[in-house]
Short mmCIF file of C-alpha atoms in Angstrom, two decimals:
data_model
loop_
_atom_site.label_atom_id
_atom_site.label_comp_id
_atom_site.label_asym_id
_atom_site.label_seq_id
_atom_site.Cartn_x
_atom_site.Cartn_y
_atom_site.Cartn_z
CA MET A 3 7.96 22.70 1.35
CA ASP A 4 5.56 21.07 -1.10
CA SER A 5 2.17 20.19 0.31
CA LEU A 6 1.69 16.50 1.08
CA VAL A 7 -1.65 14.72 1.23
CA ILE A 8 -1.23 12.39 4.21
CA GLN A 9 -4.79 11.12 4.62
CA PRO A 10 -6.77 10.65 1.41
CA ASN A 11 -10.32 11.93 1.13
CA TYR A 12 -12.01 8.73 0.06
CA ALA A 13 -14.71 9.04 -2.58
CA ARG A 14 -16.41 6.18 -0.76
CA PRO A 15 -15.46 3.29 1.57
CA SER A 16 -13.72 0.23 0.14
CA VAL A 17 -16.01 -2.46 -1.25
CA PRO A 18 -15.37 -5.89 -2.77
CA GLY A 19 -14.62 -5.44 -6.44
CA ASP A 20 -12.40 -2.38 -6.02
CA ILE A 21 -9.11 -2.62 -7.91
CA CYS A 22 -5.94 -1.89 -5.94
CA ILE A 23 -2.61 -0.82 -7.42
CA LEU A 24 0.15 -1.89 -5.03
CA LEU A 25 3.95 -1.87 -4.84
CA GLU A 26 5.85 -4.86 -3.47
CA SER A 27 9.35 -6.29 -3.09
CA ASP A 28 10.76 -9.03 -5.33
CA ASP A 29 13.76 -9.78 -3.08
CA PRO A 30 13.34 -13.06 -1.09
CA ALA A 31 15.77 -11.90 1.62
CA GLU A 32 13.93 -8.59 1.99
CA ILE A 33 10.55 -10.35 2.13
CA ASP A 34 11.82 -12.80 4.77
CA ALA A 35 13.22 -9.96 6.90
CA VAL A 36 9.98 -7.98 6.87
CA GLN A 37 7.99 -11.10 7.76
CA GLN A 38 10.28 -11.61 10.75
CA ARG A 39 9.45 -8.03 11.76
CA GLN A 40 5.75 -8.91 11.54
CA ALA A 41 6.26 -11.98 13.71
CA GLY A 42 7.93 -9.81 16.34
CA LEU A 43 5.05 -7.34 16.27
CA GLN A 44 2.53 -10.18 16.69
CA GLN A 45 4.12 -11.05 20.02
CA VAL A 46 3.18 -7.55 21.23
CA TYR A 47 -0.04 -6.74 19.37
CA ALA A 48 -1.44 -10.21 18.47
CA GLY A 49 -3.34 -10.19 15.16
CA ASN A 50 -2.46 -11.67 11.77
CA ALA A 51 0.33 -10.72 9.39
CA VAL A 52 -0.85 -9.04 6.18
CA LEU A 53 0.84 -10.70 3.21
CA PRO A 54 2.31 -9.68 0.92
CA VAL A 55 3.52 -6.51 2.61
CA HIS A 56 2.82 -3.69 0.16
CA GLN A 57 2.50 0.04 -0.39
CA THR A 58 -0.85 1.13 -1.81
CA CYS A 59 -0.60 3.46 -4.81
CA GLN A 60 -4.23 3.86 -5.78
CA ARG A 61 -7.68 2.27 -5.41
CA LEU A 62 -9.95 2.26 -8.43
CA GLU A 63 -13.52 1.69 -9.42
CA VAL A 64 -13.44 -0.13 -12.76
CA ARG A 65 -16.84 -0.43 -14.39
CA SER A 66 -16.31 -3.08 -17.06
CA SER A 67 -14.10 -6.00 -17.99
CA GLN A 68 -13.00 -4.05 -21.07
CA ALA A 69 -11.89 -1.13 -18.89
CA LEU A 70 -9.95 -3.52 -16.64
CA GLU A 71 -8.25 -5.16 -19.63
CA GLY A 72 -7.22 -1.76 -20.99
CA LEU A 73 -5.93 -0.69 -17.57
CA ILE A 74 -3.68 -3.74 -17.21
CA LYS A 75 -2.29 -3.22 -20.72
CA ARG A 76 -1.45 0.40 -19.90
CA LEU A 77 0.18 -0.62 -16.63
CA HIS A 78 2.37 -3.17 -18.43
CA ALA A 79 3.50 -0.40 -20.79
CA PHE A 80 4.09 1.98 -17.86
CA CYS A 81 6.20 -0.58 -15.97
CA GLU A 82 8.43 -1.11 -19.03
CA ARG A 83 9.68 2.48 -18.68
CA VAL A 84 9.20 3.79 -15.14
CA PRO A 85 10.44 7.42 -14.91
CA VAL A 86 12.20 7.09 -11.53
CA SER A 87 13.70 4.50 -9.21
CA LEU A 88 11.79 4.24 -5.96
CA PRO A 89 13.54 4.52 -2.58
CA THR A 90 13.60 1.82 0.07
CA LEU A 91 10.66 2.29 2.45
CA THR A 92 11.82 2.68 6.04
CA ALA A 93 9.69 2.26 9.13
CA ALA A 94 9.82 5.32 11.41
CA ALA A 95 6.77 4.69 13.62
CA LEU A 96 3.96 2.26 14.40
CA THR A 97 0.37 3.42 14.04
CA PRO A 98 -2.70 1.45 15.20
CA LEU A 99 -5.86 2.37 13.32
CA TYR A 100 -9.47 1.27 13.34
CA SER A 101 -10.52 -0.10 9.96
CA GLY A 102 -14.21 0.36 9.27
CA TYR A 103 -14.00 -2.01 6.32
CA ARG A 104 -12.39 -4.76 8.41
CA GLN A 105 -14.40 -3.71 11.50
CA GLY A 106 -11.32 -4.17 13.63
CA TYR A 107 -7.94 -2.66 14.46
CA ILE A 108 -4.91 -2.86 12.20
CA LEU A 109 -1.27 -1.94 12.80
CA LYS A 110 0.63 0.08 10.23
CA TRP A 111 4.22 1.07 9.80
CA ASP A 112 4.57 4.79 9.13
CA THR A 113 7.36 5.35 6.62
CA GLN A 114 7.22 9.12 6.96
CA ASP A 115 9.47 11.02 9.33
CA ILE A 116 6.69 12.47 11.49
CA LYS A 117 8.87 15.33 12.75
CA GLU A 118 9.94 16.38 9.25
CA LEU A 119 6.61 15.69 7.46
CA ALA A 120 8.51 14.98 4.26
CA THR A 121 8.31 12.34 1.55
CA ASP A 122 10.68 11.42 -1.24
CA GLU A 123 10.37 13.44 -4.45
CA HIS A 124 10.75 10.24 -6.46
CA GLN A 125 7.53 8.93 -4.94
CA ARG A 126 5.69 12.08 -6.00
CA ARG A 127 7.01 11.77 -9.55
CA PHE A 128 6.12 8.08 -9.68
CA ALA A 129 2.58 8.79 -8.42
CA ALA A 130 2.04 11.50 -11.04
CA ALA A 131 3.23 9.25 -13.87
CA LEU A 132 1.14 6.33 -12.62
CA GLU A 133 -1.98 8.48 -12.49
CA GLN A 134 -1.48 9.33 -16.15
CA ALA A 135 -1.19 5.63 -17.01
CA ILE A 136 -4.31 4.73 -15.02
CA GLN A 137 -6.62 7.19 -16.72
CA GLY A 138 -9.11 5.65 -19.10
CA GLU A 139 -12.79 5.30 -19.86
CA GLY A 140 -14.72 3.42 -17.19
CA ILE A 141 -12.12 4.03 -14.45
CA THR A 142 -12.44 6.30 -11.40
CA MET A 143 -9.55 6.98 -9.01
CA LEU A 144 -10.77 6.75 -5.42
CA TYR A 145 -7.79 8.50 -3.85
CA PRO A 146 -7.06 12.13 -4.74
CA ALA A 147 -4.48 13.04 -7.36
CA GLY A 148 -1.06 13.53 -5.81
CA TRP A 149 -1.69 11.26 -2.83
CA VAL A 150 1.36 9.31 -1.66
CA SER A 151 0.84 6.58 0.91
CA THR A 152 3.17 6.69 3.90
CA LEU A 153 1.44 3.87 5.81
CA ILE A 154 2.21 0.16 5.26
CA THR A 155 -0.10 -2.41 6.90
CA ALA A 156 1.80 -4.89 9.08
CA LEU A 157 -0.98 -6.66 11.03
CA GLU A 158 -4.76 -6.94 10.99
CA GLY A 159 -7.09 -8.00 13.81
CA ILE A 160 -4.80 -6.67 16.54
CA SER A 161 -5.91 -6.17 20.12
CA PRO A 162 -7.62 -2.78 20.63
CA PRO A 163 -4.88 -0.30 21.60
CA GLU A 164 -5.09 1.93 24.65
CA GLN A 165 -4.43 4.95 22.42
CA ASP A 166 -4.78 5.34 18.66
CA GLU A 167 -1.59 7.34 18.34
CA PRO A 168 1.65 6.80 16.40
CA ARG A 169 4.59 5.51 18.39
CA LEU A 170 8.00 6.57 17.10
CA LEU A 171 10.42 3.67 16.85
CA ASP A 172 13.59 3.83 18.92
CA GLN A 173 15.47 3.02 15.73
CA THR A 174 14.17 3.12 12.15
CA TYR A 175 14.57 0.02 9.99
CA PRO A 176 14.14 -0.75 6.27
CA LEU A 177 11.03 -2.56 5.06
CA PHE A 178 11.41 -3.09 1.32
CA THR A 179 12.33 -1.51 -1.99
CA PRO A 180 9.38 -1.42 -4.42
CA ARG A 181 10.25 -3.42 -7.53
CA LEU A 182 6.93 -5.01 -8.47
CA LEU A 183 3.62 -3.38 -9.33
CA SER A 184 0.68 -5.58 -8.33
CA VAL A 185 -2.90 -5.26 -9.55
CA SER A 186 -5.45 -6.89 -7.23
CA ARG A 187 -9.20 -7.00 -6.73
CA LEU A 188 -10.63 -6.69 -3.21
CA VAL A 189 -12.67 -9.75 -2.25
CA GLN A 190 -14.33 -11.05 0.88
CA LYS A 191 -12.77 -14.12 2.45
CA PRO A 192 -13.76 -16.55 5.22
CA VAL A 193 -13.21 -15.13 8.70
CA GLY A 194 -10.63 -17.12 10.67
CA ASN A 195 -10.11 -14.63 13.47
CA ALA A 196 -12.97 -13.74 15.79
CA SER A 197 -11.56 -10.23 16.23
CA ILE A 198 -12.16 -9.51 12.53
CA LYS A 199 -15.85 -9.24 11.69
CA THR A 200 -15.36 -8.56 8.01
CA ALA A 201 -12.29 -10.11 6.42
CA ILE A 202 -10.91 -9.02 3.09
CA GLY A 203 -8.52 -10.59 0.68
CA TYR A 204 -6.87 -9.81 -2.62
CA GLN A 205 -7.45 -11.62 -5.89
CA LEU A 206 -4.24 -11.15 -7.84
CA LEU A 207 -4.81 -9.95 -11.40
CA ALA A 208 -1.27 -9.02 -12.48
CA LYS A 209 2.22 -8.69 -11.04
CA ILE A 210 4.52 -6.58 -13.19
CA PRO A 211 8.27 -5.90 -12.68
CA LEU A 212 9.24 -2.23 -12.61
CA LYS A 213 11.87 -1.33 -15.23
CA THR A 214 13.46 2.10 -14.89
CA ASN A 215 14.24 3.63 -18.30
CA GLY A 216 13.74 0.23 -19.89
CA HIS A 217 16.11 -1.62 -17.52
CA ARG A 218 15.86 -3.37 -14.16
#
């Protein structure tokens, strides 16, 4: 079986100003369903829903406005001809984690089958092609090449769990099918929840539809 990087070796912790490349849904029914899942989880774990629900592809350090402008142009070109269609992400487990950046606990869906330790080949191919599109002067990837995220943040500021261990779901359920690539900048935001000492937000820079082989 191919090796899979499950936990990235961060070059450094997240800081405001980092650029995030994310995947999201564009289906209103899908978005509504996943938000209902979040509401159900809040009844158990408290906390705040993280919106929009997304899969992180890469986090970047971009050292100039010119580098950022070039990056977004390359991503537009990449999204016009994506090499593969991405599979629907399916929740298999719930994982509470402590976030040093948020200085509080978050709850993530794990989309990887923990027993099989496998991920979809299409995601690997997409990640490799995206890394090629990202490369440019003044840009540093902060996650290692080949990393594929299996964790999707559902809630932030949850109550501290008794154990920081994944809990397999009794029944898996779909979250969303990635059809939009979002480019965002990490920013600090006012803290509205006392359980979150350092709140973060996303400043949207671009939202680009994914077109496989030139078609939706």
